XYZ file of C-alpha atoms in Angstrom:
625
model
C -76.942 163.048 -44.649
C -76.356 163.404 -40.925
C -74.218 161.151 -38.788
C -76.143 158.429 -36.988
C -75.042 156.340 -34.061
C -74.116 152.738 -34.707
C -74.453 151.750 -31.087
C -70.882 150.445 -31.197
C -67.491 151.933 -30.554
C -68.054 154.762 -33.013
C -66.703 155.503 -36.455
C -63.148 154.668 -37.334
C -60.986 157.353 -38.839
C -60.396 157.132 -42.592
C -57.136 155.320 -43.334
C -54.224 157.625 -43.911
C -52.408 157.643 -47.217
C -49.453 155.996 -45.461
C -51.700 153.183 -44.218
C -53.128 152.637 -47.683
C -49.704 152.559 -49.291
C -48.334 150.149 -46.708
C -51.292 147.796 -46.929
C -51.254 147.642 -50.728
C -47.497 147.659 -51.233
C -47.323 144.036 -52.337
C -50.045 144.501 -54.924
C -48.958 147.819 -56.325
C -45.381 146.700 -56.697
C -46.594 144.296 -59.347
C -49.085 146.717 -60.885
C -46.643 149.619 -61.044
C -45.491 150.523 -64.502
C -42.975 153.173 -65.522
C -42.722 154.278 -61.896
C -46.488 154.872 -61.562
C -48.059 152.972 -58.690
C -51.808 152.283 -58.316
C -52.512 151.936 -62.014
C -56.265 152.472 -62.327
C -56.815 149.942 -65.098
C -53.860 147.556 -65.171
C -53.754 145.401 -68.266
C -54.033 141.636 -68.253
C -50.271 141.189 -68.237
C -49.990 142.875 -64.872
C -53.001 141.056 -63.485
C -51.571 137.735 -64.644
C -48.362 138.626 -62.863
C -50.396 139.032 -59.679
C -52.025 135.668 -60.226
C -48.660 134.001 -60.828
C -47.495 135.101 -57.376
C -50.539 133.641 -55.604
C -50.504 130.319 -53.813
C -53.153 127.732 -54.699
C -55.130 128.356 -51.469
C -55.102 132.092 -52.229
C -56.416 131.402 -55.712
C -59.226 129.251 -54.374
C -60.218 132.005 -51.964
C -60.519 134.605 -54.718
C -63.371 132.603 -56.255
C -65.636 132.837 -53.208
C -68.059 135.585 -52.138
C -69.129 134.882 -48.565
C -71.568 136.182 -45.976
C -70.331 137.164 -42.538
C -72.224 138.337 -39.468
C -71.594 141.628 -37.763
C -71.570 145.406 -38.117
C -67.795 145.597 -37.629
C -64.923 143.756 -39.293
C -63.095 143.277 -36.005
C -65.541 143.936 -33.141
C -68.991 142.518 -33.923
C -71.578 141.855 -31.235
C -71.214 138.610 -29.309
C -74.289 137.097 -30.954
C -72.690 137.682 -34.353
C -69.393 136.196 -33.177
C -71.306 133.114 -32.080
C -73.096 132.904 -35.462
C -69.806 133.236 -37.335
C -68.167 130.512 -35.245
C -71.127 128.193 -35.808
C -71.489 128.724 -39.562
C -68.010 129.708 -40.766
C -65.565 128.743 -38.047
C -64.217 132.272 -37.596
C -65.110 135.052 -35.208
C -65.076 138.108 -37.475
C -64.923 139.348 -41.041
C -61.233 140.061 -40.548
C -60.631 136.453 -39.558
C -62.687 135.283 -42.544
C -60.493 137.066 -45.090
C -57.330 136.021 -43.263
C -58.254 132.334 -43.148
C -59.883 131.840 -46.539
C -58.563 134.848 -48.521
C -62.036 135.310 -50.011
C -62.271 137.554 -53.048
C -65.662 138.941 -52.070
C -68.075 139.463 -49.183
C -71.832 139.941 -49.500
C -73.802 142.180 -47.137
C -77.191 141.211 -45.728
C -79.541 143.041 -43.388
C -80.192 139.859 -41.423
C -76.431 139.407 -40.957
C -76.386 142.846 -39.281
C -74.038 144.282 -41.893
C -76.207 147.269 -42.780
C -77.290 149.212 -39.694
C -76.654 152.673 -41.113
C -74.515 154.258 -43.845
C -71.609 155.361 -41.659
C -71.392 151.941 -40.030
C -71.468 150.267 -43.459
C -68.581 152.439 -44.639
C -66.607 151.536 -41.510
C -67.297 147.839 -42.062
C -66.158 148.071 -45.675
C -62.949 149.832 -44.669
C -62.298 147.251 -41.968
C -62.713 144.400 -44.439
C -60.382 146.043 -46.963
C -57.805 146.762 -44.281
C -57.903 143.160 -43.067
C -57.457 141.782 -46.581
C -54.775 144.215 -47.732
C -52.727 143.574 -44.606
C -52.226 139.955 -45.640
C -49.192 138.805 -47.596
C -50.052 139.396 -51.241
C -53.295 140.920 -49.994
C -55.876 142.012 -52.552
C -58.876 144.348 -52.242
C -62.205 142.655 -51.579
C -65.155 142.993 -53.959
C -68.022 143.781 -51.570
C -71.508 143.079 -52.928
C -75.167 143.158 -51.976
C -78.718 142.822 -53.363
C -79.945 146.405 -53.716
C -82.639 145.906 -56.356
C -84.900 148.546 -54.754
C -88.583 147.872 -54.342
C -89.121 144.693 -52.348
C -85.460 143.543 -52.283
C -82.976 145.887 -50.618
C -80.260 145.456 -48.016
C -79.383 149.089 -47.351
C -82.351 150.971 -45.907
C -83.066 154.491 -44.790
C -81.503 157.022 -44.657
C -80.062 155.843 -47.989
C -82.182 156.631 -51.042
C -84.710 153.916 -51.872
C -86.250 153.860 -55.331
C -89.329 152.125 -56.714
C -88.689 148.531 -57.757
C -88.322 147.184 -61.265
C -91.989 146.575 -62.106
C -92.842 150.077 -60.906
C -90.106 151.487 -63.142
C -91.525 149.376 -65.945
C -94.941 150.920 -65.275
C -93.382 154.372 -65.500
C -92.018 153.437 -68.915
C -89.057 155.808 -68.748
C -85.615 154.508 -69.642
C -84.241 157.788 -68.357
C -85.680 156.938 -64.944
C -84.122 153.445 -65.083
C -80.787 155.021 -65.969
C -81.143 157.495 -63.102
C -81.865 154.696 -60.633
C -78.682 152.918 -61.697
C -76.600 156.087 -61.544
C -77.732 157.228 -58.084
C -77.835 153.730 -56.598
C -74.316 153.086 -57.880
C -73.105 156.393 -56.476
C -74.529 155.718 -53.027
C -73.319 152.111 -52.876
C -69.855 153.226 -53.970
C -69.737 155.665 -51.058
C -70.485 152.766 -48.696
C -67.715 150.594 -50.123
C -70.168 148.266 -51.908
C -68.799 147.795 -55.403
C -70.886 144.976 -56.910
C -74.685 145.121 -56.917
C -76.827 142.139 -57.855
C -79.211 144.200 -59.973
C -80.963 144.637 -62.381
C -83.315 141.679 -62.639
C -83.394 140.701 -66.314
C -86.095 138.044 -65.940
C -89.245 138.496 -68.037
C -92.128 137.817 -65.632
C -94.736 136.067 -67.776
C -96.176 133.931 -64.964
C -98.477 135.813 -62.551
C -98.023 132.952 -60.068
C -94.239 133.421 -59.987
C -93.451 133.397 -56.242
C -89.849 134.604 -56.413
C -89.603 137.180 -59.226
C -92.940 138.965 -59.749
C -92.568 142.706 -59.167
C -88.775 142.328 -59.131
C -89.059 142.125 -62.937
C -89.578 145.142 -65.195
C -92.511 143.367 -66.841
C -93.639 140.680 -69.246
C -92.683 142.223 -72.582
C -89.150 141.164 -73.599
C -88.525 144.324 -75.604
C -89.586 146.667 -72.825
C -87.630 144.694 -70.213
C -84.549 144.745 -72.456
C -84.670 148.520 -72.763
C -85.004 149.008 -69.019
C -82.207 146.557 -68.220
C -79.812 148.236 -70.658
C -80.690 151.680 -69.309
C -80.125 150.723 -65.680
C -76.823 149.076 -66.589
C -75.736 152.292 -68.294
C -76.562 154.202 -65.127
C -74.448 151.914 -62.978
C -71.519 152.102 -65.370
C -71.308 155.867 -65.194
C -68.053 156.703 -63.440
C -67.134 153.042 -62.867
C -68.638 153.286 -59.415
C -70.454 150.010 -58.817
C -70.713 146.948 -61.047
C -74.203 145.942 -62.133
C -75.270 142.297 -62.352
C -77.984 141.009 -64.684
C -79.887 138.089 -63.159
C -80.987 135.261 -63.260
C -79.560 133.620 -66.399
C -80.981 131.978 -68.471
C -84.297 133.444 -67.210
C -86.378 132.880 -64.065
C -89.576 134.638 -65.172
C -91.833 131.658 -65.926
C -91.884 129.507 -62.823
C -94.325 128.720 -60.050
C -91.516 127.360 -57.844
C -89.177 129.455 -55.702
C -85.605 128.231 -56.245
C -84.798 129.134 -52.638
C -86.948 126.196 -51.572
C -87.334 123.961 -54.631
C -85.979 123.130 -58.075
C -87.897 124.981 -60.813
C -88.190 123.508 -64.294
C -88.699 125.939 -67.177
C -90.485 124.235 -70.073
C -89.820 126.878 -72.726
C -88.671 125.568 -76.074
C -85.416 126.758 -77.593
C -87.402 129.139 -79.793
C -89.418 130.473 -76.852
C -86.239 131.029 -74.862
C -84.679 132.943 -77.755
C -87.743 135.167 -78.123
C -88.758 135.600 -74.481
C -85.934 135.024 -71.997
C -82.781 135.815 -73.928
C -83.415 139.409 -75.162
C -82.801 141.214 -71.820
C -79.532 139.349 -71.306
C -78.461 140.120 -74.867
C -79.285 143.766 -74.197
C -77.290 143.717 -70.956
C -74.290 142.229 -72.756
C -74.497 144.847 -75.518
C -74.621 147.509 -72.797
C -71.365 146.149 -71.356
C -72.728 144.450 -68.233
C -69.967 143.684 -65.722
C -71.429 140.498 -64.233
C -74.244 138.040 -64.805
C -75.820 135.860 -62.109
C -76.918 132.301 -62.799
C -80.279 130.743 -61.935
C -80.804 127.486 -60.064
C -83.362 126.305 -62.613
C -83.542 123.449 -65.097
C -84.238 124.301 -68.743
C -84.423 120.969 -70.593
C -84.557 122.660 -74.005
C -81.121 124.164 -73.306
C -79.629 121.234 -71.363
C -81.472 117.943 -70.886
C -78.992 116.552 -68.329
C -81.207 117.447 -65.389
C -78.630 119.852 -63.972
C -79.502 123.384 -62.860
C -78.243 126.156 -65.109
C -75.682 127.126 -62.452
C -73.964 123.766 -63.025
C -74.597 123.484 -66.774
C -71.638 123.722 -69.154
C -73.947 123.799 -72.211
C -75.820 126.811 -70.761
C -73.033 128.845 -69.158
C -70.229 128.106 -71.604
C -72.063 126.944 -74.710
C -74.778 129.608 -74.694
C -73.681 132.486 -72.452
C -69.982 132.503 -73.318
C -69.904 131.179 -76.867
C -73.265 131.943 -78.456
C -73.946 135.270 -76.710
C -70.259 136.241 -76.677
C -70.124 137.218 -73.004
C -66.653 137.337 -71.446
C -67.456 139.155 -68.210
C -67.856 137.833 -64.709
C -70.328 135.011 -64.020
C -71.504 134.709 -60.422
C -73.758 132.004 -59.031
C -76.918 132.737 -57.155
C -76.535 131.746 -53.503
C -75.226 128.210 -53.222
C -77.300 127.778 -50.074
C -80.524 127.723 -52.104
C -82.349 124.441 -52.493
C -82.504 124.674 -56.279
C -78.762 124.055 -56.626
C -78.493 121.521 -53.774
C -81.209 119.113 -54.922
C -79.060 116.881 -57.095
C -75.541 117.179 -55.676
C -73.872 117.593 -52.296
C -72.363 120.833 -51.064
C -68.880 119.545 -51.837
C -69.675 118.888 -55.504
C -71.690 122.010 -56.293
C -68.787 124.529 -56.319
C -66.565 122.234 -58.378
C -69.296 121.576 -60.947
C -70.115 125.282 -61.117
C -66.513 126.099 -61.987
C -66.450 123.339 -64.588
C -69.632 124.808 -66.077
C -68.026 128.242 -66.510
C -68.751 130.148 -63.280
C -66.216 132.655 -61.919
C -67.594 133.583 -58.491
C -69.107 131.132 -56.002
C -71.660 133.003 -53.910
C -72.465 132.252 -50.294
C -72.013 128.475 -49.939
C -73.830 127.040 -46.914
C -70.532 125.697 -45.539
C -67.495 127.626 -46.749
C -64.978 125.150 -45.353
C -66.538 122.256 -47.275
C -66.816 124.259 -50.494
C -63.341 125.828 -50.249
C -61.626 122.506 -49.561
C -63.612 120.768 -52.301
C -62.286 123.211 -54.895
C -58.760 122.902 -53.509
C -58.942 119.105 -53.648
C -60.391 119.152 -57.165
C -57.295 121.016 -58.352
C -54.923 118.796 -56.400
C -56.614 115.686 -57.823
C -56.583 117.034 -61.397
C -60.344 117.383 -61.825
C -59.870 121.130 -62.157
C -56.721 122.661 -63.560
C -54.994 125.595 -61.966
C -55.252 127.289 -65.358
C -59.046 127.034 -65.103
C -58.925 128.836 -61.767
C -56.599 131.464 -63.230
C -59.129 132.178 -65.979
C -61.827 133.065 -63.451
C -59.465 134.909 -61.133
C -58.402 137.089 -64.048
C -62.030 138.100 -64.589
C -62.410 138.864 -60.886
C -59.275 141.011 -60.884
C -60.258 142.752 -64.111
C -63.458 143.910 -62.451
C -61.651 145.027 -59.316
C -59.254 146.996 -61.495
C -62.075 148.526 -63.546
C -63.719 149.680 -60.322
C -60.415 151.250 -59.205
C -60.257 149.052 -56.125
C -56.506 148.679 -56.456
C -56.168 152.446 -56.353
C -59.069 153.391 -54.072
C -59.963 150.504 -51.761
C -61.249 152.716 -48.950
C -64.169 155.105 -48.544
C -64.560 158.142 -46.309
C -67.223 159.361 -43.908
C -67.276 162.632 -45.830
C -68.094 160.678 -48.970
C -71.045 159.111 -47.166
C -72.384 162.537 -46.200
C -71.930 163.936 -49.702
C -73.531 161.022 -51.547
C -75.915 158.919 -49.471
C -79.537 159.932 -48.944
C -79.017 163.491 -50.103
C -81.970 165.837 -50.458
C -81.540 165.811 -54.222
C -81.501 162.008 -54.417
C -84.570 161.648 -52.195
C -86.489 164.211 -54.256
C -85.554 162.346 -57.431
C -86.863 159.090 -55.958
C -90.171 160.778 -55.104
C -90.527 162.198 -58.621
C -89.795 158.838 -60.219
C -92.307 157.119 -57.920
C -95.018 159.572 -58.958
C -94.559 158.449 -62.559
C -95.071 154.785 -61.686
C -98.356 154.663 -59.713
C -100.961 153.022 -61.945
C -104.684 153.775 -61.711
C -106.487 150.620 -62.814
C -110.103 151.400 -61.880
C -111.877 154.696 -61.165
C -115.608 154.248 -61.416
C -117.700 157.365 -61.002
C -114.551 159.492 -60.861
C -114.102 158.621 -57.186
C -110.466 159.662 -57.412
C -108.947 162.036 -56.739
C -110.440 161.982 -53.264
C -111.647 165.369 -52.060
C -110.709 166.652 -48.610
C -114.006 168.566 -48.545
C -116.325 165.649 -49.281
C -114.213 162.856 -47.740
C -112.154 164.445 -44.963
C -112.036 161.391 -42.678
C -110.164 158.435 -44.170
C -109.694 155.001 -42.650
C -106.636 153.095 -43.894
C -106.785 149.322 -43.397
C -105.051 146.373 -44.939
C -102.000 144.180 -45.023
C -98.875 145.225 -43.156
C -96.071 142.934 -44.323
C -92.680 143.550 -42.769
C -90.693 146.327 -44.394
C -88.744 144.866 -47.324
C -85.917 147.355 -47.263
C -85.414 149.126 -43.994
C -88.110 151.711 -44.651
C -90.214 152.980 -41.798
C -93.488 151.106 -42.418
C -95.935 149.656 -41.709
C -97.808 150.297 -44.979
C -101.103 151.306 -43.361
C -99.239 153.748 -41.137
C -97.243 155.215 -44.017
C -100.384 155.737 -46.099
C -102.301 157.254 -43.177
C -99.446 159.606 -42.309
C -99.045 160.682 -45.917
C -102.773 161.335 -46.315
C -102.841 163.320 -43.070
C -99.962 165.456 -44.314
C -102.017 166.053 -47.469
C -104.923 167.506 -45.471
C -107.081 164.491 -44.600
C -107.787 163.161 -41.138
C -106.503 159.620 -41.627
C -106.297 156.762 -39.149
C -104.617 153.392 -39.623
C -105.956 149.959 -38.683
C -103.757 147.013 -39.581
C -105.804 144.014 -40.661
C -102.985 141.809 -41.980
C -102.722 139.472 -44.944
C -105.212 137.004 -43.434
C -107.701 139.013 -41.310
C -109.819 137.027 -38.883
C -113.582 137.451 -38.671
C -113.121 139.575 -35.551
C -110.574 141.784 -37.297
C -112.918 142.265 -40.232
C -115.698 143.277 -37.846
C -113.425 145.875 -36.218
C -112.570 147.294 -39.641
C -116.231 147.452 -40.645
C -117.105 149.245 -37.394
C -114.283 151.738 -37.922
C -115.415 152.339 -41.495
C -118.720 153.581 -40.124
C -116.886 156.559 -38.638
C -115.028 157.394 -41.876
C -115.962 159.157 -45.095
C -113.812 156.860 -47.240
C -111.704 153.746 -46.796
C -108.306 152.979 -48.305
C -107.397 149.289 -48.162
C -103.926 147.973 -48.921
C -104.070 144.528 -50.536
C -101.257 142.006 -50.729
C -101.450 139.090 -53.194
C -105.203 138.532 -52.993
C -106.507 135.101 -54.020
C -110.022 133.820 -54.651
C -110.367 132.425 -51.137
C -108.395 135.134 -49.399
C -109.733 136.722 -46.233
C -108.502 140.018 -47.709
C -111.162 139.640 -50.392
C -113.804 139.062 -47.729
C -112.591 142.207 -45.940
C -112.981 144.324 -49.071
C -116.448 142.915 -49.736
C -117.596 143.719 -46.209
C -116.184 147.241 -46.461
C -118.021 147.767 -49.761
C -121.235 146.648 -48.084
C -120.974 149.576 -45.645
C -121.663 151.963 -48.514
C -118.459 153.881 -47.861
C -116.260 154.618 -50.909
C -113.417 152.092 -50.998
C -110.059 152.664 -52.667
C -107.862 149.572 -53.034
C -104.095 149.938 -53.280
C -102.326 146.786 -54.469
C -99.099 147.081 -52.495
C -97.337 144.222 -54.266
C -98.717 142.408 -57.311
C -101.040 144.359 -59.621
C -102.979 141.144 -60.235
C -105.013 141.810 -57.055
C -107.483 143.920 -59.040
C -108.872 140.811 -60.761
C -110.057 139.497 -57.382
C -111.819 142.752 -56.419
C -114.597 143.210 -58.991
C -116.745 145.486 -56.835
C -114.140 148.029 -55.773
C -114.773 151.446 -57.383
C -111.132 152.553 -57.408
C -107.926 150.564 -57.507
C -104.273 151.599 -57.734
C -101.150 149.507 -58.274
C -98.155 150.644 -56.220
C -95.960 147.565 -57.003
C -94.313 147.616 -53.555
C -94.981 148.601 -49.954
C -91.847 150.699 -49.560
C -92.370 154.234 -48.291
C -91.447 155.987 -51.529
C -94.100 154.099 -53.496
C -96.778 154.381 -50.813
C -96.255 158.127 -50.440
C -96.577 158.492 -54.212
C -99.829 156.496 -54.136
C -101.151 158.812 -51.399
C -100.359 161.865 -53.540
C -102.249 160.288 -56.423
C -105.233 159.496 -54.199
C -105.272 163.103 -52.980
C -104.919 164.498 -56.481
C -101.601 166.206 -55.824
C -100.256 164.393 -58.867
C -102.034 162.614 -61.691
C -101.509 158.879 -62.147
C -99.183 158.198 -65.057
C -98.229 154.521 -64.736
C -99.213 151.876 -67.286
C -99.357 148.151 -66.606
C -96.108 146.454 -67.677
C -97.826 143.052 -67.346
C -101.288 141.876 -68.352
C -103.873 141.064 -65.687
C -105.965 137.975 -66.450
C -109.592 137.579 -65.457
C -110.163 135.782 -62.161
C -112.993 133.652 -63.587
C -111.165 132.799 -66.808
C -107.348 133.139 -66.705
C -107.170 132.522 -70.459
C -108.738 135.945 -71.030
C -107.093 139.276 -70.330
C -108.880 141.688 -68.013
C -106.413 144.561 -68.356
C -103.731 144.445 -71.049
C -100.174 145.711 -70.973
C -100.348 149.488 -71.266
C -103.626 149.878 -69.374
C -103.715 152.817 -67.025
C -106.128 155.653 -66.300
C -105.485 159.297 -65.560
C -107.640 162.042 -64.133
C -109.764 163.669 -66.785
C -109.207 160.671 -69.059
C -110.750 157.656 -67.373
C -110.240 155.334 -70.315
C -107.465 152.791 -70.787
C -105.260 152.614 -73.865
C -107.813 150.311 -75.442
C -111.071 151.003 -77.362
C -113.320 149.742 -74.567
C -113.107 149.325 -70.807
C -112.858 145.561 -70.185
C -115.519 143.774 -68.183
C -114.518 143.022 -64.590
C -117.162 140.380 -63.869
């Protein structure tokens, strides 16, 4: 991958060996054994010796994973300095680790942490340097949400893979393992050592507003296999720690825990059969960390507390019944689901009492940090309880070789991030995920001879992961490169009557229309757009660019594909399927219910057509009326 400008002061030079040794001298003196410094996997005795030397404020800091604004650890833009001062009371990432001695930092696109790979590597090095320069300084565990598909923080030119439901549609555990391996390799090169992926939730509710295509599917067995495979990929080479989320299972909710407090009404038996299997599989695969969910599950704990604050769920079930002794990290403590019942000062204390090890992204770090400190000083929490969690944090840092190799290099970025081989692998995997749901009259593949002029219309949601976008433009460009004359007309998720008229007029000049749909409902203007386009007599191909359930709302469309996300890699694969360059191979990993009767299945799990075999994996094609 080529160098790209960060628009800042340029790339910092990789730290010299002398700098590394000086910065980590206090740590390695304790970890050294038999004259060997930088032990790669120090045992618990040595880690406990580190903990014994820490002050109480330093211990409290190790439990927190915090956001920070800026592309640089020491010289962020003024707007980011202002945001840091307002929200955290510090100017920079370096000041954050110096003041609070945080054990982790999480990267976000909106916090301007992830402009480009070389800048990210510089930021990671700056954070490590700032932390290791402190008295008794420790390496920082840098994390992010790089699920791929619709949730990513590191965009192009890094490699972006299809999301979980697309991988579930592909049905290949080898592909899931490959995603974990390459994603872990690229994140490691950027200095990101903990990834909040894979999603282990079983998405059984089509109305789920927060999980949906982030899940591998609705079958617990299939999801379990994919989760375990991706975890195995991440673990290869101890590059980046994987995180299974969101325990005890966020797949059956119609409420987004970012904005509300979901209640899961599964019985104990239903939880055991539906929600628990992927987490059991992750634990058997040796998962390094598990993220909690801000949901209430009365069958598991009837106290009314969210799982993040539930001792019966996190200690009684996760630790004791499932036998998990790895790291437990909360979902963001700024989400409404965990703040509904208690104040921001009580949430971190109760989470630790429940069995949590890492406190992620509190809305006000000063309040949360001081609340934990006071809880220990007042005797509500013991210092031994903190030591237990800190030991797990340090174990993971040691496993990831952070004590030995805290820094990354620009050469490592070039050798590992967005390589030609990785990008080609992502394209091949995407081709195996595109699912052909409808193909009446063998409309697809579309012929360049009979349908040379293609109009691409539809929804253009903002890019979810730093890809080029917009979706209509990506599809039109891809089809043009495949030999069609394609033009794009963005109509949005809620096209007005005037917009629909413009699309209908443009369709009159085309030989075929491709329409990207995004979460179509019965009263959606997108549905009206498709109906008007069908009335023109032009062949219409629908591409569901998020949820595959759209097909149930489009009974008249002659051809429909599910792409599972509007990222470039999935849209380009859909274009190759439309053009017949590759055959569709995906199979639905979730059932699609009928629009007129949701109790009946329109397309079952496993449904998917292919060219030359326009029949699903069922005896008869289901009725779409």
